[in-house]
Short mmCIF file of C-alpha atoms in Angstrom, two decimals:
data_model
loop_
_atom_site.label_atom_id
_atom_site.label_comp_id
_atom_site.label_asym_id
_atom_site.label_seq_id
_atom_site.Cartn_x
_atom_site.Cartn_y
_atom_site.Cartn_z
CA UNK A 197 101.47 130.01 78.49
CA UNK A 198 100.96 130.45 81.85
CA UNK A 199 100.56 127.82 84.82
CA UNK A 200 99.97 127.13 88.33
CA UNK A 201 102.04 125.09 89.94
CA UNK A 202 100.12 125.17 93.46
CA UNK A 203 98.86 121.74 93.76
CA UNK A 204 97.52 122.37 97.48
CA UNK A 205 94.94 124.47 96.01
CA UNK A 206 92.14 122.78 93.88
CA UNK A 207 92.79 120.16 91.67
CA UNK A 208 93.88 119.95 88.53
CA UNK A 209 90.91 120.52 86.78
CA UNK A 210 89.47 123.47 88.46
CA UNK A 211 93.23 125.53 88.08
CA UNK A 212 93.41 124.62 84.83
CA UNK A 213 89.64 125.67 83.93
CA UNK A 214 90.28 128.84 85.98
CA UNK A 215 93.34 129.73 83.65
CA UNK A 216 91.26 129.04 80.58
CA UNK A 217 88.38 131.23 82.01
CA UNK A 218 91.23 134.01 82.38
CA UNK A 219 92.43 133.20 78.71
CA UNK A 220 96.29 132.78 79.63
CA UNK A 221 96.13 128.75 78.79
CA UNK A 222 94.82 127.24 75.95
CA UNK A 223 92.44 124.29 76.29
CA UNK A 224 94.85 121.13 77.10
CA UNK A 225 94.24 117.68 75.23
CA UNK A 226 92.85 116.11 78.54
CA UNK A 227 90.14 118.33 79.50
CA UNK A 228 87.35 117.79 77.33
CA UNK A 229 87.72 114.22 78.34
CA UNK A 230 87.65 114.95 82.17
CA UNK A 231 85.01 117.40 81.68
CA UNK A 232 82.79 114.50 79.98
CA UNK A 233 84.09 111.73 82.24
CA UNK A 234 84.99 112.51 85.98
CA UNK A 235 86.46 110.84 88.36
CA UNK A 236 84.37 109.48 91.38
CA UNK A 237 86.24 112.22 93.72
CA UNK A 238 87.52 115.44 92.91
CA UNK A 239 91.67 114.99 93.15
CA UNK A 240 91.95 117.82 95.95
CA UNK A 241 94.97 117.78 98.34
CA UNK A 242 94.44 116.60 102.00
CA UNK A 243 96.78 116.82 104.26
CA UNK A 244 96.94 113.57 106.58
CA UNK A 245 95.82 114.59 109.80
CA UNK A 246 96.06 112.23 113.33
CA UNK A 247 92.61 110.75 114.44
CA UNK A 248 91.57 112.76 117.92
CA UNK A 249 89.27 111.36 120.59
CA UNK A 250 86.90 108.27 120.39
CA UNK A 251 86.65 108.47 116.48
CA UNK A 252 87.58 105.19 114.78
CA UNK A 253 88.22 104.04 111.37
CA UNK A 254 85.24 102.54 109.54
CA UNK A 255 86.75 99.10 108.62
CA UNK A 256 84.95 96.60 109.76
CA UNK A 257 86.79 92.84 110.56
CA UNK A 258 85.61 89.94 108.53
CA UNK A 259 84.52 87.26 110.35
CA UNK A 260 82.22 84.12 109.52
CA UNK A 261 80.29 82.07 111.63
CA UNK A 262 82.30 78.96 110.66
CA UNK A 263 85.54 80.74 112.10
CA UNK A 264 84.21 79.47 115.60
CA UNK A 265 84.69 75.93 114.34
CA UNK A 266 88.00 76.41 112.44
CA UNK A 267 89.60 78.15 115.74
CA UNK A 268 88.58 74.93 117.70
CA UNK A 269 89.75 72.57 114.75
CA UNK A 270 93.50 74.39 114.82
CA UNK A 271 93.45 74.60 118.71
CA UNK A 272 93.14 70.81 119.09
CA UNK A 273 94.24 69.20 116.08
CA UNK A 274 96.87 71.81 114.97
CA UNK A 275 97.04 72.90 110.76
CA UNK A 276 96.39 68.86 109.98
CA UNK A 277 97.68 66.34 108.18
CA UNK A 278 98.03 67.91 104.69
CA UNK A 279 100.32 70.98 103.77
CA UNK A 280 98.23 73.20 101.84
CA UNK A 281 98.83 73.25 98.20
CA UNK A 282 97.87 77.07 97.21
CA UNK A 283 98.72 76.70 93.52
CA UNK A 284 95.26 75.01 92.91
CA UNK A 285 92.62 77.43 92.51
CA UNK A 286 89.50 75.31 94.25
CA UNK A 287 92.07 73.43 96.93
CA UNK A 288 90.27 72.18 99.83
CA UNK A 289 91.88 71.83 103.08
CA UNK A 290 91.41 69.43 106.23
CA UNK A 291 89.68 72.10 108.22
CA UNK A 292 87.72 73.30 105.24
CA UNK A 293 86.14 69.80 105.13
CA UNK A 294 85.57 69.30 108.71
CA UNK A 295 83.82 72.72 109.00
CA UNK A 296 81.75 71.05 106.08
CA UNK A 297 81.18 67.71 107.76
CA UNK A 298 80.27 69.84 111.12
CA UNK A 299 77.76 72.20 108.85
CA UNK A 300 76.48 69.21 107.69
CA UNK A 301 75.91 67.29 111.26
CA UNK A 302 74.10 70.52 112.24
CA UNK A 303 72.04 70.88 110.00
CA UNK A 304 70.73 67.12 110.43
CA UNK A 305 70.29 67.81 114.12
CA UNK A 306 70.33 64.35 115.44
CA UNK A 307 73.26 65.03 117.69
CA UNK A 308 73.99 67.58 120.82
CA UNK A 309 75.86 70.66 120.39
CA UNK A 310 78.24 69.65 122.61
CA UNK A 311 79.63 66.11 120.91
CA UNK A 312 79.31 67.78 117.39
CA UNK A 313 83.02 68.49 117.45
CA UNK A 314 83.88 64.58 118.14
CA UNK A 315 81.23 63.23 115.74
CA UNK A 316 82.81 65.42 112.96
CA UNK A 317 86.18 63.83 113.93
CA UNK A 318 84.62 60.46 113.91
CA UNK A 319 83.08 61.36 110.76
CA UNK A 320 86.29 62.19 108.50
CA UNK A 321 88.16 59.19 110.30
CA UNK A 322 85.57 57.29 108.92
CA UNK A 323 86.07 58.62 105.30
CA UNK A 324 89.78 58.15 105.38
CA UNK A 325 91.36 61.80 107.01
CA UNK A 326 92.98 60.48 110.21
CA UNK A 327 93.42 63.68 112.62
CA UNK A 328 95.93 64.01 115.28
CA UNK A 329 95.51 65.70 118.39
CA UNK A 330 97.77 68.42 118.84
CA UNK A 331 100.31 67.61 121.87
CA UNK A 332 99.96 63.78 121.65
CA UNK A 333 103.30 61.12 120.95
CA UNK A 334 103.65 59.71 117.37
CA UNK A 335 102.02 56.85 115.96
CA UNK A 336 102.04 54.20 118.27
CA UNK A 337 103.76 51.71 116.04
CA UNK A 338 106.94 53.63 115.99
CA UNK A 339 106.81 52.98 119.93
CA UNK A 340 106.60 49.21 119.64
CA UNK A 341 109.53 49.42 116.80
CA UNK A 342 111.61 51.46 119.56
CA UNK A 343 110.88 48.60 121.95
CA UNK A 344 111.94 45.94 119.31
CA UNK A 345 115.10 47.68 118.50
CA UNK A 346 116.35 48.36 122.25
CA UNK A 347 115.18 44.57 123.08
CA UNK A 348 117.27 43.24 120.33
CA UNK A 349 120.15 45.63 121.49
CA UNK A 350 120.05 44.12 124.83
CA UNK A 351 120.06 40.37 123.11
CA UNK A 352 123.66 41.51 121.62
CA UNK A 353 125.35 41.99 124.98
CA UNK B 99 87.68 125.95 71.06
CA UNK B 100 89.27 128.59 69.15
CA UNK B 101 93.07 129.25 70.71
CA UNK B 102 93.57 132.30 72.54
CA UNK B 103 95.27 135.26 70.53
CA UNK B 104 99.02 135.99 71.54
CA UNK B 105 99.07 136.84 75.32
CA UNK B 106 100.99 139.80 76.62
CA UNK B 107 102.34 139.22 79.95
CA UNK B 108 99.47 140.53 82.60
CA UNK B 109 99.60 143.19 84.73
CA UNK B 110 97.09 143.53 87.43
CA UNK B 111 95.51 147.24 86.83
CA UNK B 112 92.58 147.48 84.78
CA UNK B 113 93.49 150.20 82.39
CA UNK B 114 96.65 148.65 81.28
CA UNK B 115 95.27 145.08 80.18
CA UNK B 116 95.50 144.65 76.14
CA UNK B 117 92.04 145.23 74.63
CA UNK B 118 92.41 141.65 73.17
CA UNK B 119 91.47 140.20 76.25
CA UNK B 120 89.05 142.62 77.34
CA UNK B 121 86.24 141.07 75.13
CA UNK B 122 86.67 136.88 75.08
CA UNK B 123 85.93 135.95 71.27
CA UNK B 124 82.11 134.31 71.13
CA UNK B 125 81.56 130.82 69.99
CA UNK B 126 80.90 132.26 66.29
CA UNK B 127 83.72 134.43 66.07
CA UNK B 128 86.19 133.79 63.29
CA UNK B 129 89.60 134.85 64.34
CA UNK B 130 92.57 134.78 61.84
CA UNK B 131 94.30 131.64 61.20
CA UNK B 132 97.82 131.89 61.78
CA UNK B 133 98.53 129.54 58.88
CA UNK B 134 97.06 126.41 56.83
CA UNK B 135 96.04 123.94 59.81
CA UNK B 136 96.62 120.20 60.14
CA UNK B 137 93.74 117.96 59.13
CA UNK B 138 92.83 116.64 62.16
CA UNK B 139 92.04 120.15 63.43
CA UNK B 140 90.08 120.77 59.96
CA UNK B 141 88.07 117.45 60.37
CA UNK B 142 88.18 118.71 64.13
CA UNK B 143 84.91 118.44 65.42
CA UNK B 144 83.29 115.44 64.07
CA UNK B 145 87.06 113.75 65.18
CA UNK B 146 87.39 114.77 68.62
CA UNK B 147 83.79 114.93 70.13
CA UNK B 148 82.28 111.72 68.62
CA UNK B 149 83.66 109.08 71.38
CA UNK B 150 82.65 111.94 73.95
CA UNK B 151 79.20 111.24 73.32
CA UNK B 152 79.14 107.84 75.16
CA UNK B 153 80.44 106.93 78.61
CA UNK B 154 82.40 103.68 77.78
CA UNK B 155 83.04 104.52 74.00
CA UNK B 156 85.64 102.15 73.72
CA UNK B 157 84.09 99.63 75.69
CA UNK B 158 86.88 99.06 78.13
CA UNK B 159 84.50 97.34 80.32
CA UNK B 160 85.02 94.06 78.35
CA UNK B 161 88.60 94.01 78.98
CA UNK B 162 88.40 92.55 82.28
CA UNK B 163 85.78 91.15 85.30
CA UNK B 164 85.65 90.51 88.90
CA UNK B 165 86.95 86.84 88.52
CA UNK B 166 89.81 88.39 86.51
CA UNK B 167 90.53 90.32 89.87
CA UNK B 168 89.87 88.24 92.16
CA UNK B 169 92.31 85.30 90.23
CA UNK B 170 94.92 88.09 89.96
CA UNK B 171 94.95 88.59 93.56
CA UNK B 172 93.90 92.33 93.07
CA UNK B 173 91.92 92.47 96.46
CA UNK B 174 94.74 91.80 99.04
CA UNK B 175 96.17 94.81 100.99
CA UNK B 176 98.69 95.47 103.07
CA UNK B 177 98.98 94.11 106.78
CA UNK B 178 96.48 96.94 109.17
CA UNK B 179 99.33 98.76 110.68
CA UNK B 180 100.18 99.83 107.13
CA UNK B 181 97.10 101.00 106.32
CA UNK B 182 96.86 104.49 104.87
CA UNK B 183 94.13 106.88 106.39
CA UNK B 184 92.10 107.74 102.63
CA UNK B 185 92.39 104.35 101.49
CA UNK B 186 89.66 103.11 104.13
CA UNK B 187 86.74 104.09 102.07
CA UNK B 188 88.21 101.86 99.09
CA UNK B 189 88.96 98.96 101.58
CA UNK B 190 86.14 95.88 101.95
CA UNK B 191 87.26 94.87 105.48
CA UNK B 192 90.02 93.54 107.49
CA UNK B 193 90.41 89.62 107.31
CA UNK B 194 92.82 88.55 110.79
CA UNK B 195 94.87 92.06 110.26
CA UNK B 196 95.20 91.90 106.54
CA UNK B 197 93.04 94.53 104.97
CA UNK B 198 91.24 93.46 101.76
CA UNK B 199 90.64 95.96 98.84
CA UNK B 200 86.81 96.36 97.75
CA UNK B 201 86.56 94.86 94.33
CA UNK B 202 83.30 96.36 93.13
CA UNK B 203 84.60 99.77 93.65
CA UNK B 204 88.35 98.71 91.71
CA UNK B 205 85.59 97.52 88.97
CA UNK B 206 84.71 100.90 88.81
CA UNK B 207 87.34 102.97 89.32
CA UNK B 208 89.58 100.73 87.03
CA UNK B 209 86.46 101.42 84.17
CA UNK B 210 86.59 105.26 84.28
CA UNK B 211 90.50 104.91 84.63
CA UNK B 212 90.99 102.59 81.38
CA UNK B 213 88.26 104.83 79.65
CA UNK B 214 90.28 108.00 80.07
CA UNK B 215 93.64 106.39 79.02
CA UNK B 216 91.55 105.18 75.61
CA UNK B 217 90.60 108.76 75.03
CA UNK B 218 94.22 110.14 75.80
CA UNK B 219 95.58 107.41 73.31
CA UNK B 220 92.67 108.51 70.90
CA UNK B 221 93.85 112.35 70.90
CA UNK B 222 97.33 111.50 70.11
CA UNK B 223 98.56 112.59 73.73
CA UNK B 224 101.77 111.15 75.20
CA UNK B 225 101.29 108.46 78.08
CA UNK B 226 104.36 107.95 80.31
CA UNK B 227 104.26 104.90 82.56
CA UNK B 228 106.05 105.39 86.02
CA UNK B 229 106.82 102.67 88.51
CA UNK B 230 109.85 102.73 91.09
CA UNK B 231 109.04 98.43 91.82
CA UNK B 232 112.13 97.31 90.84
CA UNK B 233 110.46 93.36 90.64
CA UNK B 234 108.35 95.00 87.60
CA UNK B 235 110.57 97.56 85.89
CA UNK B 236 111.47 95.35 82.89
CA UNK B 237 107.53 94.44 82.48
CA UNK B 238 106.87 98.25 82.80
CA UNK B 239 108.91 99.24 80.19
CA UNK B 240 108.07 96.16 77.84
CA UNK B 241 104.37 97.15 78.14
CA UNK B 242 105.42 100.82 77.26
CA UNK B 243 107.57 100.10 74.47
CA UNK B 244 104.82 97.42 72.98
CA UNK B 245 102.03 100.27 72.93
CA UNK B 246 104.09 102.94 71.66
CA UNK B 247 104.21 104.99 74.72
CA UNK B 248 106.91 105.90 77.28
CA UNK B 249 108.50 104.80 80.54
CA UNK B 250 110.65 105.75 83.32
CA UNK B 251 111.34 103.60 85.86
CA UNK B 252 114.55 104.39 87.04
CA UNK B 253 115.52 107.28 89.75
CA UNK B 254 113.56 110.20 89.29
CA UNK B 255 115.56 113.27 89.17
CA UNK B 256 114.20 116.55 90.69
CA UNK B 257 113.42 118.64 88.26
CA UNK B 258 112.10 116.23 85.19
CA UNK B 259 108.64 117.68 84.92
CA UNK B 260 109.08 120.97 86.71
CA UNK B 261 112.71 122.32 85.32
CA UNK B 262 111.84 120.58 81.83
CA UNK B 263 112.81 123.54 79.73
CA UNK B 264 116.21 123.94 81.17
CA UNK B 265 116.94 119.80 81.37
CA UNK B 266 115.75 118.72 77.82
CA UNK B 267 115.94 122.24 75.97
CA UNK B 268 112.74 124.65 74.97
CA UNK B 269 109.96 123.35 73.31
CA UNK B 270 109.76 120.30 74.88
CA UNK B 271 106.08 118.59 75.08
CA UNK B 272 105.55 117.29 78.34
CA UNK B 273 103.46 114.09 78.87
CA UNK B 274 99.63 114.34 79.06
CA UNK B 275 98.88 111.13 80.88
CA UNK B 276 101.12 110.02 83.70
CA UNK B 277 99.99 106.19 84.43
CA UNK B 278 101.82 104.85 88.14
CA UNK B 279 101.85 101.36 88.25
CA UNK B 280 103.24 101.70 91.49
CA UNK B 281 102.78 104.81 93.48
CA UNK B 282 105.43 104.59 96.04
CA UNK B 283 109.21 104.95 95.69
CA UNK B 284 112.03 102.53 97.22
CA UNK B 285 111.47 103.98 100.61
CA UNK B 286 107.63 103.77 100.75
CA UNK B 287 107.24 106.66 100.29
CA UNK B 288 104.75 108.97 97.90
CA UNK B 289 106.37 109.11 94.15
CA UNK B 290 107.92 112.97 93.74
CA UNK B 291 106.15 112.31 90.10
CA UNK B 292 102.74 112.39 91.73
CA UNK B 293 103.53 115.70 93.45
CA UNK B 294 105.29 117.17 90.33
CA UNK B 295 102.28 116.13 87.95
CA UNK B 296 99.97 117.78 90.20
CA UNK B 297 101.81 121.28 89.70
CA UNK B 298 102.31 120.90 85.74
CA UNK B 299 98.43 120.03 85.61
CA UNK B 300 99.06 116.89 84.17
CA UNK B 301 96.12 114.32 84.36
CA UNK B 302 97.33 110.88 86.50
CA UNK B 303 95.92 107.14 86.63
CA UNK B 304 97.34 105.23 89.43
CA UNK B 305 97.05 102.02 91.17
CA UNK B 306 96.53 103.04 94.68
CA UNK B 307 97.53 100.21 97.16
CA UNK B 308 96.24 100.44 101.06
CA UNK B 309 99.67 101.83 101.80
CA UNK B 310 99.37 104.45 99.66
CA UNK B 311 98.13 108.10 99.49
CA UNK B 312 95.10 108.44 96.62
CA UNK B 313 94.64 112.17 97.17
CA UNK B 314 96.51 114.07 94.36
CA UNK B 315 95.75 111.10 91.83
CA UNK B 316 93.39 111.89 89.07
CA UNK B 317 91.98 108.60 88.43
CA UNK B 318 93.11 105.89 91.18
CA UNK B 319 92.51 102.31 91.32
CA UNK B 320 92.43 101.01 94.41
CA UNK B 321 94.34 97.45 94.04
CA UNK B 322 97.07 95.48 94.84
CA UNK B 323 100.05 96.63 93.48
CA UNK B 324 102.72 93.64 94.80
CA UNK B 325 101.55 90.50 92.84
CA UNK B 326 103.33 89.38 89.77
CA UNK B 327 99.85 88.16 88.52
CA UNK B 328 98.34 91.59 89.63
CA UNK B 329 100.83 93.70 87.83
CA UNK B 330 100.88 91.75 84.90
CA UNK B 331 96.85 92.44 84.54
CA UNK B 332 97.53 95.70 84.74
CA UNK B 333 99.97 96.09 82.39
CA UNK B 334 97.87 94.18 79.62
CA UNK B 335 94.73 95.79 80.29
CA UNK B 336 96.39 99.20 79.51
CA UNK B 337 98.26 97.87 76.60
CA UNK B 338 95.09 96.59 74.98
CA UNK B 339 93.38 100.31 75.69
CA UNK B 340 95.88 102.02 74.42
CA UNK B 341 96.28 100.16 71.08
CA UNK B 342 92.09 99.82 70.95
CA UNK B 343 92.07 103.62 70.79
CA UNK B 344 95.26 104.28 68.60
CA UNK B 345 93.67 101.62 66.16
CA UNK B 346 90.20 103.40 65.92
CA UNK B 347 91.82 106.98 65.92
CA UNK B 348 93.61 105.92 62.54
CA UNK B 349 90.27 104.19 61.14
CA UNK B 350 88.85 107.74 61.51
CA UNK B 351 91.42 109.53 60.34
CA UNK B 352 91.31 107.19 56.87
CA UNK B 353 87.55 107.89 56.85
CA UNK B 354 87.35 111.52 57.49
CA UNK B 355 89.80 111.93 54.36
CA UNK B 356 88.01 109.71 52.42
CA UNK B 357 84.86 111.52 53.46
CA UNK B 358 86.12 115.37 52.71
CA UNK B 359 87.72 113.74 49.35
CA UNK B 360 84.13 112.45 48.35
CA UNK B 361 82.11 115.79 49.48
CA UNK B 362 84.68 117.78 47.24
CA UNK B 363 84.50 120.51 49.93
CA UNK B 364 87.01 123.32 49.91
CA UNK B 365 90.18 122.26 49.28
CA UNK B 366 92.01 125.22 50.12
CA UNK B 367 93.34 124.95 53.50
CA UNK B 368 92.58 128.37 54.64
CA UNK B 369 89.26 128.49 53.76
CA UNK B 370 89.31 124.47 55.69
CA UNK B 371 90.09 126.32 58.74
CA UNK B 372 87.25 128.51 58.87
CA UNK B 373 84.67 125.47 58.80
CA UNK B 374 84.07 126.56 55.07
CA UNK B 375 81.32 124.00 53.69
CA UNK B 376 81.19 125.70 50.24
CA UNK B 377 80.38 122.70 47.90
#
């Protein structure tokens, strides 16, 4: 029985079919199955050539309208007070809650565009989520504790 | 189709062509059979052609859904810099530099690939699982063992397929289908078996990630090949299809045996091979 080892010419199916037509190959097991249910693209060899000129790939970036709000949130507040728990399938992060609240307030339409961001922060604070702005000190309670400790130290002398 | 008569070495001048090859046998011709045929050949036309009538005869579509693929993280590809040019049609988009594979296309390709695998298993073909990803080597080997097929997850020696008659002895039967659960080897180059299978005219089914070359793979499945959940899903799907196809084959063989006994057709094997249906 013959075979054809030229993998760069045609596909497995076309080579087998032509060898069978010549009469030098018996029909293999998979031939009828391939003929009945062929793949979406014939598996021909293609050399990988580099792109030239202004040709660009067809893969688009995935961006949503909420990404603008998300970007501002991360710039102002950092990644949020709570760590992300990715093991839960329906986990909603602080940022996601912020975005949903923002969209709700926007749909209501009572607040102007510029103040919408601050109003969402206040609304989340009201529902119990504390947001720390990036670059500020730790909570002021700790500062008074430090003052108290340094005051006590001074008393010892 | 009828088996072709004994082939003599070809020479290129038309006068020296052997007479048997000049007129290929027509569809109704009766060729002298070399000996008594096994039962599957005699019942041949019904048994093998029955599943080909329907595009999804083994109903592989019900084994998976879009939600299963998504929760197994099949849609996650590599970063933009790792992208292979020929994978671009299968990519849905790029989210912050990470490629997301189009699951609609994956569903379609997965259905075709599983259907093909089922047909090969139904026809008692040899299936070889290949994966050079060390993290899943044990999973792939146990999957192959459980469905009664073969696996090769270790170093691939150069001539395993192309030099098989010398490495394994004469008369070795090569696999009829090779399934790649990861089409790259340990140095992120295409696995040698893809090229070798194309050389030996063996069809391949393979999971191609965004950094793989899907050209030579007969039935590619665009999807993630690095997450454990995704690999477990693929192994489970292949195992279920192969076992399903093999069970169906056993059923049909028993049925055909009973049917031919009932019909009381010509019990002589020589007559049965010629398709004689004398009562």
